PDB file of C-alpha atoms and ligand atoms in Angstrom:
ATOM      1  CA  UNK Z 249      -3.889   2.021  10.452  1.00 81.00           C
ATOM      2  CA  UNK Z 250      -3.484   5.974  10.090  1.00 87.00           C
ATOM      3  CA  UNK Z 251      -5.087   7.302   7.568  1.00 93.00           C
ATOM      4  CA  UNK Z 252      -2.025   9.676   6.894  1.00 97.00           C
ATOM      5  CA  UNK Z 253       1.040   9.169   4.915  1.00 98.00           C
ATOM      6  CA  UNK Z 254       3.862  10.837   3.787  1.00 98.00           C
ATOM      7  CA  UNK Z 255       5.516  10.429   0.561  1.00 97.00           C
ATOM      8  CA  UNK Z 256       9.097  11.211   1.101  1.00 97.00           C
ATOM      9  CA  UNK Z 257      10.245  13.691  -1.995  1.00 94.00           C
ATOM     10  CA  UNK Z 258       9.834  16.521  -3.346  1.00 91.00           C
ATOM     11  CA  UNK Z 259       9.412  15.759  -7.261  1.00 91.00           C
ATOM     12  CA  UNK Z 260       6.077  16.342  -7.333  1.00 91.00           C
ATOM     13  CA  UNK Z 261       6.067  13.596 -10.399  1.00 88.00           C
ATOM     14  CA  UNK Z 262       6.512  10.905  -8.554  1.00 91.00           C
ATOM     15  CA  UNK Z 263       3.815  12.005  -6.107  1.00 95.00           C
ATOM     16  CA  UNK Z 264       1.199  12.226  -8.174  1.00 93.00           C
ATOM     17  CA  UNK Z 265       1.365   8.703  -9.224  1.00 92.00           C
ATOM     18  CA  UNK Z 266       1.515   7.199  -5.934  1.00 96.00           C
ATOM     19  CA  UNK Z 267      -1.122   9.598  -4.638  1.00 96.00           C
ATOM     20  CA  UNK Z 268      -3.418   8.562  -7.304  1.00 95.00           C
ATOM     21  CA  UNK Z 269      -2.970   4.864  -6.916  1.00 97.00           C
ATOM     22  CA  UNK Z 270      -3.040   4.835  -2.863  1.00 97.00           C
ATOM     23  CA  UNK Z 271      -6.502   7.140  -3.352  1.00 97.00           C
ATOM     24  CA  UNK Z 272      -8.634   4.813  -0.931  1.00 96.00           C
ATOM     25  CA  UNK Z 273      -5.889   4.059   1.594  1.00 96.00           C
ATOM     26  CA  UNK Z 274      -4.908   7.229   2.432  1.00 96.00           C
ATOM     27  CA  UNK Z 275      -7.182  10.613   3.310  1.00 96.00           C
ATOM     28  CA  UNK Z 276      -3.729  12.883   3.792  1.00 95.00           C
ATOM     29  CA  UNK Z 277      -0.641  13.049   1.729  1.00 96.00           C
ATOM     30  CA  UNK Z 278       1.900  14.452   2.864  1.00 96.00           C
ATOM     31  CA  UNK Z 279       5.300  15.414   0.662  1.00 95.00           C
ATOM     32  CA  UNK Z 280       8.479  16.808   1.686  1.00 94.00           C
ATOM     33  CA  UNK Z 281       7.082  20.278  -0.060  1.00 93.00           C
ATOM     34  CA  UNK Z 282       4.219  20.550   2.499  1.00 94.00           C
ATOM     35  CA  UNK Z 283       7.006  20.652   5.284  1.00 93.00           C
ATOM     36  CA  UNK Z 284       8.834  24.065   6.114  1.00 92.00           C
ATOM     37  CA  UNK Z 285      12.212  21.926   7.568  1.00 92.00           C
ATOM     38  CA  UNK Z 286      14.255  20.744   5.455  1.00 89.00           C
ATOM     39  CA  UNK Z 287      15.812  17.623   6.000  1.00 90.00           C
ATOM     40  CA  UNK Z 288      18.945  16.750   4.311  1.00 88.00           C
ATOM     41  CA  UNK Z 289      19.227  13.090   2.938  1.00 90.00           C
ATOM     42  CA  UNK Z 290      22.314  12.552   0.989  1.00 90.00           C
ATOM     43  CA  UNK Z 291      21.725   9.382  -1.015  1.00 89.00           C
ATOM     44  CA  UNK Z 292      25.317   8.280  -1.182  1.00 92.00           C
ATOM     45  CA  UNK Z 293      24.291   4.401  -1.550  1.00 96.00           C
ATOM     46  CA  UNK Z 294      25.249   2.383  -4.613  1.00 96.00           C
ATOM     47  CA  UNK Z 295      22.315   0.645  -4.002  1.00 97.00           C
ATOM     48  CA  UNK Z 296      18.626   1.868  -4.665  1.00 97.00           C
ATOM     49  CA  UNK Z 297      17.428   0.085  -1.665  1.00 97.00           C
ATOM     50  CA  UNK Z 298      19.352   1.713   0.819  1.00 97.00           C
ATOM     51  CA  UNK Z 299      18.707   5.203  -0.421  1.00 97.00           C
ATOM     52  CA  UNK Z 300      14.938   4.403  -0.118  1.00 97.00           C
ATOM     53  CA  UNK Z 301      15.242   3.304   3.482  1.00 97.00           C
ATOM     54  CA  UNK Z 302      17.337   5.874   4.397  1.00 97.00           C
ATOM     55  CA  UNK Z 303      14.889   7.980   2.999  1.00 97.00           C
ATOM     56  CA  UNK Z 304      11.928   6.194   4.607  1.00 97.00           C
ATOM     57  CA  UNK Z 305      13.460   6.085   8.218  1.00 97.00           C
ATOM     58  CA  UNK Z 306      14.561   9.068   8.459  1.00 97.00           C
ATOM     59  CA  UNK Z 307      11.605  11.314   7.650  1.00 97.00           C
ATOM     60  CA  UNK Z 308       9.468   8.770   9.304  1.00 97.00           C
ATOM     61  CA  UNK Z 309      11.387   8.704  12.584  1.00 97.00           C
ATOM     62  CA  UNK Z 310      11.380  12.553  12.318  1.00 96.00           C
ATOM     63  CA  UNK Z 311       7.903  12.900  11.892  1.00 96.00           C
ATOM     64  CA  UNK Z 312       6.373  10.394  13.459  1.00 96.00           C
ATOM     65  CA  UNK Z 313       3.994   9.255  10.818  1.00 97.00           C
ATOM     66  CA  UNK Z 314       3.805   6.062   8.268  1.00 97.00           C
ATOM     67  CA  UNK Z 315       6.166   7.177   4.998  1.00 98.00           C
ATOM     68  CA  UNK Z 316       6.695   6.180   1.455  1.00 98.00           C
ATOM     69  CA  UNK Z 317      10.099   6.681  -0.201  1.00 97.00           C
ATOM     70  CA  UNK Z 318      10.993   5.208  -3.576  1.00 95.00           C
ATOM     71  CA  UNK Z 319      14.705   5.605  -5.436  1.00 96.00           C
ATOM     72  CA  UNK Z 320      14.077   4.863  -9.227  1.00 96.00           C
ATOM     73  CA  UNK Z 321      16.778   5.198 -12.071  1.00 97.00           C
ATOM     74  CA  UNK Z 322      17.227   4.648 -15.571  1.00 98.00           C
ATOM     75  CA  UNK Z 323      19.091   1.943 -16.881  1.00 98.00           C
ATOM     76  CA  UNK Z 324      20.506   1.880 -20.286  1.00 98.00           C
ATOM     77  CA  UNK Z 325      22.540  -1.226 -21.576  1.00 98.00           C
ATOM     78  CA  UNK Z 326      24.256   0.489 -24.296  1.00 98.00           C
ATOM     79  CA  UNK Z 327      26.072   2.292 -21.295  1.00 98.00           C
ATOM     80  CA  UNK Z 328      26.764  -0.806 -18.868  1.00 98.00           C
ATOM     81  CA  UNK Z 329      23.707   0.296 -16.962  1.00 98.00           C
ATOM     82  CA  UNK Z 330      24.007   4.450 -16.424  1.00 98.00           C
ATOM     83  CA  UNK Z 331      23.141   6.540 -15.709  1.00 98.00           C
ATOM     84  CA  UNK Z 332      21.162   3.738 -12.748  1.00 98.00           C
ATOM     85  CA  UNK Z 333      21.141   4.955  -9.394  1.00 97.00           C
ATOM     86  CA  UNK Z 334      23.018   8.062 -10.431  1.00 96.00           C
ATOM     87  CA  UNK Z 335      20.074   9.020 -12.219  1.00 97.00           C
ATOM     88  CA  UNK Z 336      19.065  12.042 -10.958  1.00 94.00           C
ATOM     89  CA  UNK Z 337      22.643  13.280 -10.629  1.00 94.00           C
ATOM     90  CA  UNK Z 338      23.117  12.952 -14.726  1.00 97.00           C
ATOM     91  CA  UNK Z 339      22.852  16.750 -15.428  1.00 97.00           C
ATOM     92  CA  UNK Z 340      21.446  19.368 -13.432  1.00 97.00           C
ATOM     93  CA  UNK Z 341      17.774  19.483 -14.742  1.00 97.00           C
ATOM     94  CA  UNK Z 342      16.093  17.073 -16.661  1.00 96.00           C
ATOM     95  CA  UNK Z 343      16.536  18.713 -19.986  1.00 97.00           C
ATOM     96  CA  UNK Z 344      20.367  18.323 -19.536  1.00 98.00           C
ATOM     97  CA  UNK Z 345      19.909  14.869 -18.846  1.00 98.00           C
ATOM     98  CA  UNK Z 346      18.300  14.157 -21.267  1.00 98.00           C
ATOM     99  CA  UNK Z 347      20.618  16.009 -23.514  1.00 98.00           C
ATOM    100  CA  UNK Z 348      23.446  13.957 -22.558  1.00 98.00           C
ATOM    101  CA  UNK Z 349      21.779  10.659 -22.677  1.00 98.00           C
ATOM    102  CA  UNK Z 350      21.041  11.435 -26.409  1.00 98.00           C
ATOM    103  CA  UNK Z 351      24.796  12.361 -26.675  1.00 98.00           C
ATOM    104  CA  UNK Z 352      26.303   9.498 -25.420  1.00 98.00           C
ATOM    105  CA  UNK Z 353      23.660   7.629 -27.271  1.00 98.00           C
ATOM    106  CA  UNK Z 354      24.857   8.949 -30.833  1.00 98.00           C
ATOM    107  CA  UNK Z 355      25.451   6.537 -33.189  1.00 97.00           C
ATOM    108  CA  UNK Z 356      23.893   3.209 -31.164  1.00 98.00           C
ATOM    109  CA  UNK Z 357      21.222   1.885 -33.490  1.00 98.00           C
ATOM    110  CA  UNK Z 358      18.075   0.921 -32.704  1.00 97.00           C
ATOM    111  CA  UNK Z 359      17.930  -2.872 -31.310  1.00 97.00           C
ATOM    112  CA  UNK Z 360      21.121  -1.590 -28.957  1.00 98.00           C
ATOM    113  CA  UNK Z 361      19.421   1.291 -27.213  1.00 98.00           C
ATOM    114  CA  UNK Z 362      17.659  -1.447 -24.658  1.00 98.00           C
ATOM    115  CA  UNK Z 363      17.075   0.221 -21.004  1.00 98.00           C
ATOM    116  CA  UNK Z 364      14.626  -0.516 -17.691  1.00 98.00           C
ATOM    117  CA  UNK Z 365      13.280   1.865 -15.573  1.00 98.00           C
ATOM    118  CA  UNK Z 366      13.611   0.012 -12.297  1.00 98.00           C
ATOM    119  CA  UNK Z 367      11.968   1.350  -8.509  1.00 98.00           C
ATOM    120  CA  UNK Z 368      12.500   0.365  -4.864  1.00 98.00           C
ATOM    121  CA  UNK Z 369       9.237   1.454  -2.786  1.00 98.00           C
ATOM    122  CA  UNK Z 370       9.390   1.443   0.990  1.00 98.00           C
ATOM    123  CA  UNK Z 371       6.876   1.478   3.230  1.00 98.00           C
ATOM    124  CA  UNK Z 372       8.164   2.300   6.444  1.00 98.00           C
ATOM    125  CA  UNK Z 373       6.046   2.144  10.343  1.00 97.00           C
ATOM    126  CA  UNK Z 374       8.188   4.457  12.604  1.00 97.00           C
ATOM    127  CA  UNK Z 375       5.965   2.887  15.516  1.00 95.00           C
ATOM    128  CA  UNK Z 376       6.956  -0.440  14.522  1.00 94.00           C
ATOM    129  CA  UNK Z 377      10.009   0.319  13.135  1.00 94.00           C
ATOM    130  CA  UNK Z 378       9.205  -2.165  10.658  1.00 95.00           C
ATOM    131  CA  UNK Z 379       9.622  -1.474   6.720  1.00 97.00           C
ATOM    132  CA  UNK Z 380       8.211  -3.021   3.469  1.00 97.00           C
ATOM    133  CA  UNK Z 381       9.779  -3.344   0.154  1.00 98.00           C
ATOM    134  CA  UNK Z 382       8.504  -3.361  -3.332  1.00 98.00           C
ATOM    135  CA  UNK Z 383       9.677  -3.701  -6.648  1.00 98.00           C
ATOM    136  CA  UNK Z 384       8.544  -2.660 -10.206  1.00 98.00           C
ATOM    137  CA  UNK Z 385      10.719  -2.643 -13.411  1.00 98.00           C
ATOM    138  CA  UNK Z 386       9.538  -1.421 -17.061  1.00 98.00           C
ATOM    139  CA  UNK Z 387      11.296  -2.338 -20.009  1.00 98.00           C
ATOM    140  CA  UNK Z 388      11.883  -0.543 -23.066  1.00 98.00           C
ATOM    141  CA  UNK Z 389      14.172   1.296 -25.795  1.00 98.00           C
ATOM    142  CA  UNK Z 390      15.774   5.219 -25.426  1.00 98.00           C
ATOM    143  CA  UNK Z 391      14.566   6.941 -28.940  1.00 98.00           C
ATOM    144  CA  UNK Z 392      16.485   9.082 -30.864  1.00 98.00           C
ATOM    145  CA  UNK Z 393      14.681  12.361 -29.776  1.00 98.00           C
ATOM    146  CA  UNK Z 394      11.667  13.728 -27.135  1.00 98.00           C
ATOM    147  CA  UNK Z 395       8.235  13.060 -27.300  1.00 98.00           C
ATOM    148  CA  UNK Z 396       5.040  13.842 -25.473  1.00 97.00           C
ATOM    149  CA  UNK Z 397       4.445  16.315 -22.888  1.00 96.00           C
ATOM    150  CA  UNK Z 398       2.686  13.643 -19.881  1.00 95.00           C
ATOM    151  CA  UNK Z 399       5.083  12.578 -16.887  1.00 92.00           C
ATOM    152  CA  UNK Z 400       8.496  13.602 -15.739  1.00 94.00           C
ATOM    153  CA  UNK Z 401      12.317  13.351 -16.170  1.00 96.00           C
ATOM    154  CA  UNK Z 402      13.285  10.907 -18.816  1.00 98.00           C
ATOM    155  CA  UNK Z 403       9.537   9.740 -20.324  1.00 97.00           C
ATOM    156  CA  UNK Z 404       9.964  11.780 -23.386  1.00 98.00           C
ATOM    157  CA  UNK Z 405      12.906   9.617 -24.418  1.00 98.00           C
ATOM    158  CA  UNK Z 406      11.519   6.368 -23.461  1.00 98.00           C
ATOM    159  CA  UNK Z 407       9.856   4.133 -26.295  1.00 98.00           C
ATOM    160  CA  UNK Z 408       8.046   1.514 -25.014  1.00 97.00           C
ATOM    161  CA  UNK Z 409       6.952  -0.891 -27.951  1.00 96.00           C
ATOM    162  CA  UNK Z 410       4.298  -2.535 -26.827  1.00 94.00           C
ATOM    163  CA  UNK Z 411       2.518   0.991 -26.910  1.00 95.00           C
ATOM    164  CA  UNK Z 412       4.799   2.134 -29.790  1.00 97.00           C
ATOM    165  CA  UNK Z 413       4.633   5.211 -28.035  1.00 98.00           C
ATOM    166  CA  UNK Z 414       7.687   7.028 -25.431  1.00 98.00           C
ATOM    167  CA  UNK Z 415       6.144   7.080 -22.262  1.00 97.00           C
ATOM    168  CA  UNK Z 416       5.300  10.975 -21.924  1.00 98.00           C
ATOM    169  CA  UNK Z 417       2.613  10.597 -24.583  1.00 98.00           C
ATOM    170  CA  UNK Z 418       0.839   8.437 -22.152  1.00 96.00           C
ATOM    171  CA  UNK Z 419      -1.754   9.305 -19.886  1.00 95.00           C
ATOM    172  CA  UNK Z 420      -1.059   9.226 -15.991  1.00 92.00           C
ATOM    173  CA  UNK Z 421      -3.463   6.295 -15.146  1.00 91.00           C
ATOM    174  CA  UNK Z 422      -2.164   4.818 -17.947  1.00 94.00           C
ATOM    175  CA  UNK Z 423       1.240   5.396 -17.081  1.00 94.00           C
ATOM    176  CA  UNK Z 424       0.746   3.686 -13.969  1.00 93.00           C
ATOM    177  CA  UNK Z 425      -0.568   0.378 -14.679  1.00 94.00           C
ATOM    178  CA  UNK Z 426       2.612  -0.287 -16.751  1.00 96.00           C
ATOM    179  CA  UNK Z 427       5.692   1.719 -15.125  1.00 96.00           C
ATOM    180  CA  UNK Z 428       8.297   0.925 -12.579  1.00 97.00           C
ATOM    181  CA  UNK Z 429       6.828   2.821  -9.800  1.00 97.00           C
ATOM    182  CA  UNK Z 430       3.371   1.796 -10.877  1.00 97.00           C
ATOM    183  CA  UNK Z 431       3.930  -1.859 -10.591  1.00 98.00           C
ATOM    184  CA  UNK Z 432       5.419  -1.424  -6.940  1.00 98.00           C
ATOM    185  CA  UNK Z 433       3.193   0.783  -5.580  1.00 98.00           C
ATOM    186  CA  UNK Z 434       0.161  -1.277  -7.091  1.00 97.00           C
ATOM    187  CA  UNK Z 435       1.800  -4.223  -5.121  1.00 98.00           C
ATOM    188  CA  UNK Z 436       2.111  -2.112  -2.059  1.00 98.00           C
ATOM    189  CA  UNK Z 437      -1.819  -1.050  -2.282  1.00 98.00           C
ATOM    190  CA  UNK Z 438      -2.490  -5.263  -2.171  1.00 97.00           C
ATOM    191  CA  UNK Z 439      -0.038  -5.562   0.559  1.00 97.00           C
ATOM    192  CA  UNK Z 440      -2.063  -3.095   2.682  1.00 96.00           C
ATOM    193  CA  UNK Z 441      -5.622  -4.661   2.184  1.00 96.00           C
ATOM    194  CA  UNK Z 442      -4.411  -8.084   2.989  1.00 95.00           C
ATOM    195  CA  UNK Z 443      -6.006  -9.556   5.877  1.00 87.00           C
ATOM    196  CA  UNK Z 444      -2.423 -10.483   6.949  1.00 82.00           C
ATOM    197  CA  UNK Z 445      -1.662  -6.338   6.975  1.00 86.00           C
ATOM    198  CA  UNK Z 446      -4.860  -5.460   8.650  1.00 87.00           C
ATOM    199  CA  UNK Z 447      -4.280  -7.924  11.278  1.00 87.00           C
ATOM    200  CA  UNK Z 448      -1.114  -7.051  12.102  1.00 84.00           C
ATOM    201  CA  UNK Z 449      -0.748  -3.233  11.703  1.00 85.00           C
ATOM    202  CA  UNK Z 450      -3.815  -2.772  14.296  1.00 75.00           C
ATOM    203  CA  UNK Z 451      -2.060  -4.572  17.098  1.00 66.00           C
TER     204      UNK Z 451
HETATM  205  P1  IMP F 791      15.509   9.475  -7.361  1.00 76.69           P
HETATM  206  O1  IMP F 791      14.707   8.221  -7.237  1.00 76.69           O
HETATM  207  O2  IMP F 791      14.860  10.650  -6.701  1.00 76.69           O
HETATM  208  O3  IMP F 791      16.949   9.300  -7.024  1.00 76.69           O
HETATM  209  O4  IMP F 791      15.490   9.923  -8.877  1.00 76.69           O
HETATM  210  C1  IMP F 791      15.618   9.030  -9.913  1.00 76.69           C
HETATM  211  C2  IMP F 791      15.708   9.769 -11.228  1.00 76.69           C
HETATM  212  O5  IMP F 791      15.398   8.799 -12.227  1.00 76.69           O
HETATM  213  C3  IMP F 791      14.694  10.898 -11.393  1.00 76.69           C
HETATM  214  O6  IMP F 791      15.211  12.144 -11.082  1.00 76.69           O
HETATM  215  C4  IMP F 791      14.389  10.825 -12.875  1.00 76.69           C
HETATM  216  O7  IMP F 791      15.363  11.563 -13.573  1.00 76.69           O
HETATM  217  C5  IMP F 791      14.556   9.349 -13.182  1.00 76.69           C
HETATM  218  N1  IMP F 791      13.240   8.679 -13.105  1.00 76.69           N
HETATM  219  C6  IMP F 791      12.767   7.881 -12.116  1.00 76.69           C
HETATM  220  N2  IMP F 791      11.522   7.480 -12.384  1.00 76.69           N
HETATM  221  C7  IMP F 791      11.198   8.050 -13.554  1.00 76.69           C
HETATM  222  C8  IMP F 791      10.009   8.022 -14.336  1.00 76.69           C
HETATM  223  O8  IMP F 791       8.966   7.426 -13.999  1.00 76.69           O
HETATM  224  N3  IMP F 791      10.057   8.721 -15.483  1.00 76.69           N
HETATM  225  C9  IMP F 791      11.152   9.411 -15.880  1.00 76.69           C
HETATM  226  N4  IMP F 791      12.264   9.494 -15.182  1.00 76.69           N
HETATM  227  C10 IMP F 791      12.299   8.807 -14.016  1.00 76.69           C
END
């Protein structure tokens, strides 16, 4: 298979965890930064799943090359599951999202602030025009305020209690073994050293 892979976003967050857990697969990765066109993906899909293929095929198919996309969101129960797939749309940076989630959070006590962080991963073969899906989902509470200064978007307000620690205080590697994105891209690095892949991607 090509040693060359391109991880279809530009939050350079989320590519620095799956570039760090796909180390030995891949020699070159590739992110939507390193390219001078832009390509305009509207992710107008209800569903995570559909935004990550659409993602996936259509920076593949434009590229030519083996791609990675992942949609992710935040899912809070207290709020029927928002901000969800909308996640990234919550407020305009993610200091304002958080902002608001802590707003619209006032007044829920503890045991109600449940949530999931929950991420569709796509691998997707232009050549083949074949595409892979994986899932990872990390449960936890949203705290009352930020903490930590690790990771991206809404880990400073996630408290995961296993660790009793939100999940910005925690190292990337660390990060990784337990997260959303983590778990599916971990499952996507055993897909693609199983005999079964190996056989069939070379034909
Ligand atoms: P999208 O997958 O690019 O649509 O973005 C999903 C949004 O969910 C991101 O912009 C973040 O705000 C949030 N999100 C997804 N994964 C994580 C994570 O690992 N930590 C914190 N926030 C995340």
């Amino acid at each position: 298979m090509d040693r060359k892979v391109i991880i279809a976003t530009e939050n350079l967050g989320k590519v620095n965890e799956i570039k760090k857990i796909l180390a030995d697969e891949f020699d070159i990765f590739y992110s939507l930064k390193d390219f001078k066109e832009k390509i305009e993906i509207v992710e107008d899909s209800p569903f995570y799943i559909e935004n990550a293929l659409k993602k996936a095929r259509k920076i593949g198919n434009r590229f030519g090359c083996n791609t990675i996309a992942d949609d992710s969101g935040l899912e809070v129960d207290a709020l029927d599951g928002r901000p969800g797939v909308y996640s990234s749309r919550y407020g305009r940076d993610d200091n304002e999202r958080i902002e608001r989630l802590l707003d619209e959070l006032k007044g829920v006590p503890c045991e109600k602030r449940t949530a999931r962080f929950v991420a569709y991963v796509i691998f997707y073969m232009p050549d083949k025009g074949s595409f892979y899906v994986f899932y990872g989902q990390l449960d936890g509470y949203i705290g009352f305020e930020r903490k930590g200064g690790h990771g991206f978007g809404y880990d400073p307000v996630f408290y995961i209690p296993e660790f009793d620690r939100h999940l910005a205080e925690i190292e990337l590697d660390e990060k990784n073994k337990i997260s959303h994105r983590g778990r599916a891209v971990y499952a996507l690095k055993s897909f693609l050293n199983a005999d079964f892949f190996k056989r069939t991607s070379s034909k």
